[in-house]
Amino acid sequence: MSVVALSGGIGGAKLALGLYRSLPPGKLTVIANTGDDFDHLGLHISPDVDTTLYTLSGLANPVLGWGRRDETWTFMETLERLGGETWFRLGDGDLALHVERTRRLAAGQTLSQVIAAMAQRLGITASILPMSDDPVRTRVATTEGELDFQEYFVRHQCRPVLTGMDYRGAPGARPAPAIAAALADPALEAVIICPSNPYLSIAPILAVPGLRDMLKKASAPVIAVSPLIGGKAVKGPTAKIMTELGIPVSPAAVTDYYGSLIDGFILDQRDASLADGLKSTVKLADTLMNTLEDRERLARECLAFAKELKRP
Amino acid sequence: MSVVALSGGIGGAKLALGLYRSLPPGKLTVIANTGDDFDHLGLHISPDVDTTLYTLSGLANPVLGWGRRDETWTFMETLERLGGETWFRLGDGDLALHVERTRRLAAGQTLSQVIAAMAQRLGITASILPMSDDPVRTRVATTEGELDFQEYFVRHQCRPVLTGMDYRGAPGARPAPAIAAALADPALEAVIICPSNPYLSIAPILAVPGLRDMLKKASAPVIAVSPLIGGKAVKGPTAKIMTELGIPVSPAAVTDYYGSLIDGFILDQRDASLADGLKSTVKLADTLMNTLEDRERLARECLAFAKELKRP
């Protein structure tokens, strides 16, 4: 058996970790959003990929929720003293990943190759794939003008009111080479769309031409996990964005958004009363992932749901 | 009054600090060797400039003799774990300088502008100038092949036997813009060639077309401080290199090397017996700079010597 997960950053990586720990080594493939990637201080930074790398290797910072544990901040403190740009916080250890990735990319390696090498170095037995080796950059239109995703997300902390988004470069991007094989694997048992922001984390992945079609042709059911609990996102701007875009902040809007792409939807049990209105086969579960056990339990529920939904 | 110093790395910066502390603010210009500069991990690194910046700002690491004090090493440790190149040690704080310089250079600033901005940020009132804003790269020919300077100096720790050197790019390089005015200043009282390695640290500076001529036309005397004490260099490969190049390891060889460029030579008092053989006006001094007081004392002796040698 094998499983493919589509994931954005922190929330998605939590479930990816649960799946990673619930599956035999080598059986999980995570397709990570790279629409959030950006060039900063001359470095290629892949926030969602890195969160996945750190989460699966046990290096994620449990206090900050991003970056590495046991991190030091001498670089950032010094950069501030030198008048550099410090709105995007880069820990000293985190920086090593960005410097090494940038160096390898400049030497001609693909993002897939770089991530695979880093994952191996960190002892990760899952395949972590970028959605594409080609650059896709999420841009958000806001009432304060158009912004790069990280400008919006980190620098402005999602304060500007969103009026739209664009996944620049997506039309010409190709899925990362290993994605096709992962989704065509006859042993594939489930494709899990993690409870990441559908519009900012999953949409860029689905915007890569060919990827949506590969998902449709996969032999395993595609299951999305609701990113909302009680009309709110556990973390991040999902609910705020839905409101600003005029979308009802409800699981129904999410299932409508994924439409025929998904075969099943995991709804938080707190939202059980909303199950009837959903245009998808629904399974209730506790989707809140505070502990490691929560992540593993939700992963197992996803896998069990996939067995029930098995495509013909 | 104003003073110009020509300097390489650690040994030269010691005297530059002595001069800096002995002169009123704004009166010292240090022309630093950039032949040691190199691109590493995608970063532009200027070891001699940085040693000067750190030394004059009081940030130099007193234990290592290079880099910054109160440094942390999380970046390097992580880079090692990721399989990156770690032979050139970059502290977390040091890295901020390299990243910020690289970013500014990529944005179109000149090396002079970047160094001036960094010096100002670090509260340095001396002018620190690169010998040139154009790239000059010291290459060494050795019995093990031709090497970049940092490969030879750091990676191979000067072990390969030197057979020659080349200051690549020097013929087409222009002196940094502010050098001409510093050397033409009517208030100039002294030009001090610090006790850096003449062949690897001072020679690249002198190889920049026009610079030698500016030194000759300066209204102040040019004084070199011997890089040798008792036939040895205090630090670094000066004596080893001289031997390998078939040059006698003696102050006479150094004065011969500088020739008519210098008006005076400060010889270490331990080498007083060698004074007669030197083709330069000689002043004896204790050139060993262990303490801050040593640096200031030697600086004062240089300045006093310059007064004696005043050009007509």
Tab-separated table of N, CA and C in Angstrom, chain A residues 152-218:
chain	number	residue	atom	x	y	z
A	152	TYR	N	2.207	39.290	2.164
A	152	TYR	CA	0.861	39.297	2.733
A	152	TYR	C	0.814	38.501	4.037
A	153	PHE	N	1.371	37.316	3.991
A	153	PHE	CA	1.193	36.351	5.077
A	153	PHE	C	2.055	36.675	6.302
A	154	VAL	N	3.307	37.026	6.035
A	154	VAL	CA	4.234	37.252	7.151
A	154	VAL	C	4.403	38.737	7.450
A	155	ARG	N	4.774	39.493	6.401
A	155	ARG	CA	5.060	40.909	6.647
A	155	ARG	C	3.813	41.648	7.121
A	156	HIS	N	2.681	41.398	6.440
A	156	HIS	CA	1.453	42.106	6.804
A	156	HIS	C	0.515	41.247	7.657
A	157	GLN	N	0.990	40.067	8.036
A	157	GLN	CA	0.234	39.162	8.909
A	157	GLN	C	-1.231	39.017	8.503
A	158	CYS	N	-1.461	38.900	7.201
A	158	CYS	CA	-2.794	38.661	6.627
A	158	CYS	C	-3.789	39.777	6.919
A	159	ARG	N	-3.301	40.946	7.326
A	159	ARG	CA	-4.226	42.034	7.647
A	159	ARG	C	-4.953	42.613	6.426
A	160	PRO	N	-4.287	42.805	5.278
A	160	PRO	CA	-5.003	43.383	4.134
A	160	PRO	C	-6.195	42.509	3.710
A	161	VAL	N	-7.261	43.146	3.302
A	161	VAL	CA	-8.452	42.413	2.874
A	161	VAL	C	-8.217	41.830	1.482
A	162	LEU	N	-8.396	40.523	1.395
A	162	LEU	CA	-8.124	39.807	0.153
A	162	LEU	C	-9.273	39.987	-0.849
A	163	THR	N	-8.921	40.233	-2.088
A	163	THR	CA	-9.968	40.321	-3.112
A	163	THR	C	-9.782	39.263	-4.192
A	164	GLY	N	-8.660	38.585	-4.181
A	164	GLY	CA	-8.433	37.525	-5.160
A	164	GLY	C	-7.024	36.996	-5.057
A	165	MET	N	-6.751	35.939	-5.793
A	165	MET	CA	-5.399	35.397	-5.801
A	165	MET	C	-5.067	34.855	-7.173
A	166	ASP	N	-3.779	34.755	-7.401
A	166	ASP	CA	-3.298	34.323	-8.705
A	166	ASP	C	-2.078	33.442	-8.444
A	167	TYR	N	-2.004	32.325	-9.148
A	167	TYR	CA	-0.867	31.429	-8.952
A	167	TYR	C	0.048	31.622	-10.152
A	168	ARG	N	0.846	32.655	-10.055
A	168	ARG	CA	1.666	33.071	-11.192
A	168	ARG	C	2.645	31.974	-11.609
A	169	GLY	N	2.674	31.709	-12.867
A	169	GLY	CA	3.586	30.670	-13.373
A	169	GLY	C	2.925	29.325	-13.474
A	170	ALA	N	1.777	29.169	-12.798
A	170	ALA	CA	1.119	27.857	-12.777
A	170	ALA	C	0.772	27.336	-14.176
A	171	PRO	N	0.236	28.183	-15.068
A	171	PRO	CA	-0.172	27.642	-16.388
A	171	PRO	C	0.970	26.960	-17.141
A	172	GLY	N	2.198	27.418	-16.923
A	172	GLY	CA	3.314	26.821	-17.650
A	172	GLY	C	4.097	25.815	-16.827
A	173	ALA	N	3.650	25.553	-15.615
A	173	ALA	CA	4.399	24.650	-14.726
A	173	ALA	C	4.042	23.191	-15.004
A	174	ARG	N	5.012	22.330	-14.814
A	174	ARG	CA	4.754	20.893	-14.955
A	174	ARG	C	4.786	20.241	-13.570
A	175	PRO	N	3.972	19.232	-13.342
A	175	PRO	CA	4.053	18.548	-12.043
A	175	PRO	C	5.470	18.002	-11.836
A	176	ALA	N	5.948	17.993	-10.613
A	176	ALA	CA	7.265	17.415	-10.341
A	176	ALA	C	7.281	15.986	-10.880
A	177	PRO	N	8.403	15.564	-11.451
A	177	PRO	CA	8.445	14.286	-12.188
A	177	PRO	C	7.932	13.074	-11.411
A	178	ALA	N	8.181	13.014	-10.105
A	178	ALA	CA	7.799	11.807	-9.358
A	178	ALA	C	6.319	11.750	-9.008
A	179	ILE	N	5.606	12.834	-9.264
A	179	ILE	CA	4.190	12.858	-8.874
A	179	ILE	C	3.360	11.853	-9.684
A	180	ALA	N	3.616	11.807	-10.986
A	180	ALA	CA	2.821	10.918	-11.848
A	180	ALA	C	2.897	9.471	-11.360
A	181	ALA	N	4.113	9.015	-11.076
A	181	ALA	CA	4.274	7.620	-10.633
A	181	ALA	C	3.604	7.386	-9.286
A	182	ALA	N	3.721	8.373	-8.390
A	182	ALA	CA	3.118	8.202	-7.060
A	182	ALA	C	1.601	8.061	-7.181
A	183	LEU	N	1.002	8.850	-8.078
A	183	LEU	CA	-0.462	8.814	-8.210
A	183	LEU	C	-0.946	7.661	-9.092
A	184	ALA	N	-0.036	7.107	-9.890
A	184	ALA	CA	-0.425	5.990	-10.750
A	184	ALA	C	-0.062	4.640	-10.118
A	185	ASP	N	0.531	4.686	-8.934
A	185	ASP	CA	0.938	3.451	-8.253
A	185	ASP	C	-0.277	2.546	-8.032
A	186	PRO	N	-0.236	1.306	-8.554
A	186	PRO	CA	-1.398	0.420	-8.348
A	186	PRO	C	-1.623	0.098	-6.869
A	187	ALA	N	-0.585	0.278	-6.052
A	187	ALA	CA	-0.733	-0.005	-4.618
A	187	ALA	C	-1.271	1.197	-3.850
A	188	LEU	N	-1.601	2.275	-4.582
A	188	LEU	CA	-2.092	3.483	-3.905
A	188	LEU	C	-3.413	3.198	-3.199
A	189	GLU	N	-3.476	3.529	-1.925
A	189	GLU	CA	-4.694	3.262	-1.154
A	189	GLU	C	-5.490	4.514	-0.841
A	190	ALA	N	-4.816	5.632	-0.824
A	190	ALA	CA	-5.537	6.865	-0.488
A	190	ALA	C	-4.756	8.082	-0.950
A	191	VAL	N	-5.521	9.097	-1.354
A	191	VAL	CA	-4.946	10.423	-1.564
A	191	VAL	C	-5.632	11.320	-0.548
A	192	ILE	N	-4.824	11.931	0.320
A	192	ILE	CA	-5.398	12.749	1.388
A	192	ILE	C	-5.083	14.221	1.124
A	193	ILE	N	-6.117	15.023	1.027
A	193	ILE	CA	-5.908	16.471	0.970
A	193	ILE	C	-5.946	16.959	2.412
A	194	CYS	N	-4.796	17.347	2.899
A	194	CYS	CA	-4.661	17.723	4.311
A	194	CYS	C	-5.493	18.964	4.631
A	195	PRO	N	-5.763	19.193	5.911
A	195	PRO	CA	-6.617	20.338	6.292
A	195	PRO	C	-5.874	21.670	6.193
A	196	SER	N	-5.240	21.882	5.067
A	196	SER	CA	-4.568	23.149	4.799
A	196	SER	C	-5.572	24.108	4.184
A	197	ASN	N	-5.164	25.357	4.075
A	197	ASN	CA	-6.011	26.377	3.455
A	197	ASN	C	-6.306	25.987	1.995
A	198	PRO	N	-7.575	25.723	1.653
A	198	PRO	CA	-7.871	25.253	0.277
A	198	PRO	C	-7.464	26.273	-0.782
A	199	TYR	N	-7.599	27.543	-0.462
A	199	TYR	CA	-7.419	28.601	-1.473
A	199	TYR	C	-5.961	29.033	-1.614
A	200	LEU	N	-5.208	28.963	-0.515
A	200	LEU	CA	-3.822	29.435	-0.566
A	200	LEU	C	-2.793	28.308	-0.537
A	201	SER	N	-3.193	27.139	-0.066
A	201	SER	CA	-2.203	26.054	0.033
A	201	SER	C	-2.482	24.897	-0.920
A	202	ILE	N	-3.743	24.544	-1.071
A	202	ILE	CA	-4.085	23.418	-1.947
A	202	ILE	C	-4.328	23.898	-3.380
A	203	ALA	N	-4.973	25.051	-3.525
A	203	ALA	CA	-5.283	25.563	-4.873
A	203	ALA	C	-4.047	25.687	-5.758
A	204	PRO	N	-2.909	26.197	-5.234
A	204	PRO	CA	-1.729	26.289	-6.107
A	204	PRO	C	-1.294	24.921	-6.627
A	205	ILE	N	-1.428	23.891	-5.788
A	205	ILE	CA	-1.071	22.537	-6.226
A	205	ILE	C	-1.993	22.118	-7.368
A	206	LEU	N	-3.287	22.355	-7.156
A	206	LEU	CA	-4.271	21.938	-8.167
A	206	LEU	C	-4.195	22.792	-9.434
A	207	ALA	N	-3.530	23.940	-9.328
A	207	ALA	CA	-3.403	24.828	-10.494
A	207	ALA	C	-2.304	24.382	-11.448
A	208	VAL	N	-1.490	23.420	-11.025
A	208	VAL	CA	-0.436	22.929	-11.919
A	208	VAL	C	-1.081	22.018	-12.966
A	209	PRO	N	-1.023	22.388	-14.230
A	209	PRO	CA	-1.719	21.617	-15.273
A	209	PRO	C	-1.339	20.129	-15.239
A	210	GLY	N	-2.340	19.300	-15.296
A	210	GLY	CA	-2.101	17.860	-15.315
A	210	GLY	C	-2.303	17.209	-13.960
A	211	LEU	N	-2.125	17.991	-12.911
A	211	LEU	CA	-2.182	17.390	-11.584
A	211	LEU	C	-3.596	16.967	-11.194
A	212	ARG	N	-4.525	17.834	-11.516
A	212	ARG	CA	-5.928	17.530	-11.225
A	212	ARG	C	-6.353	16.240	-11.970
A	213	ASP	N	-5.887	16.121	-13.189
A	213	ASP	CA	-6.231	14.957	-14.003
A	213	ASP	C	-5.607	13.684	-13.418
A	214	MET	N	-4.377	13.795	-12.958
A	214	MET	CA	-3.723	12.631	-12.330
A	214	MET	C	-4.486	12.188	-11.088
A	215	LEU	N	-4.998	13.166	-10.340
A	215	LEU	CA	-5.756	12.835	-9.134
A	215	LEU	C	-7.043	12.104	-9.521
A	216	LYS	N	-7.671	12.563	-10.588
A	216	LYS	CA	-8.929	11.938	-11.028
A	216	LYS	C	-8.709	10.507	-11.496
A	217	LYS	N	-7.522	10.294	-12.106
A	217	LYS	CA	-7.241	8.956	-12.656
A	217	LYS	C	-6.666	7.993	-11.634
A	218	ALA	N	-6.338	8.501	-10.456
A	218	ALA	CA	-5.725	7.633	-9.442
A	218	ALA	C	-6.675	6.506	-9.072
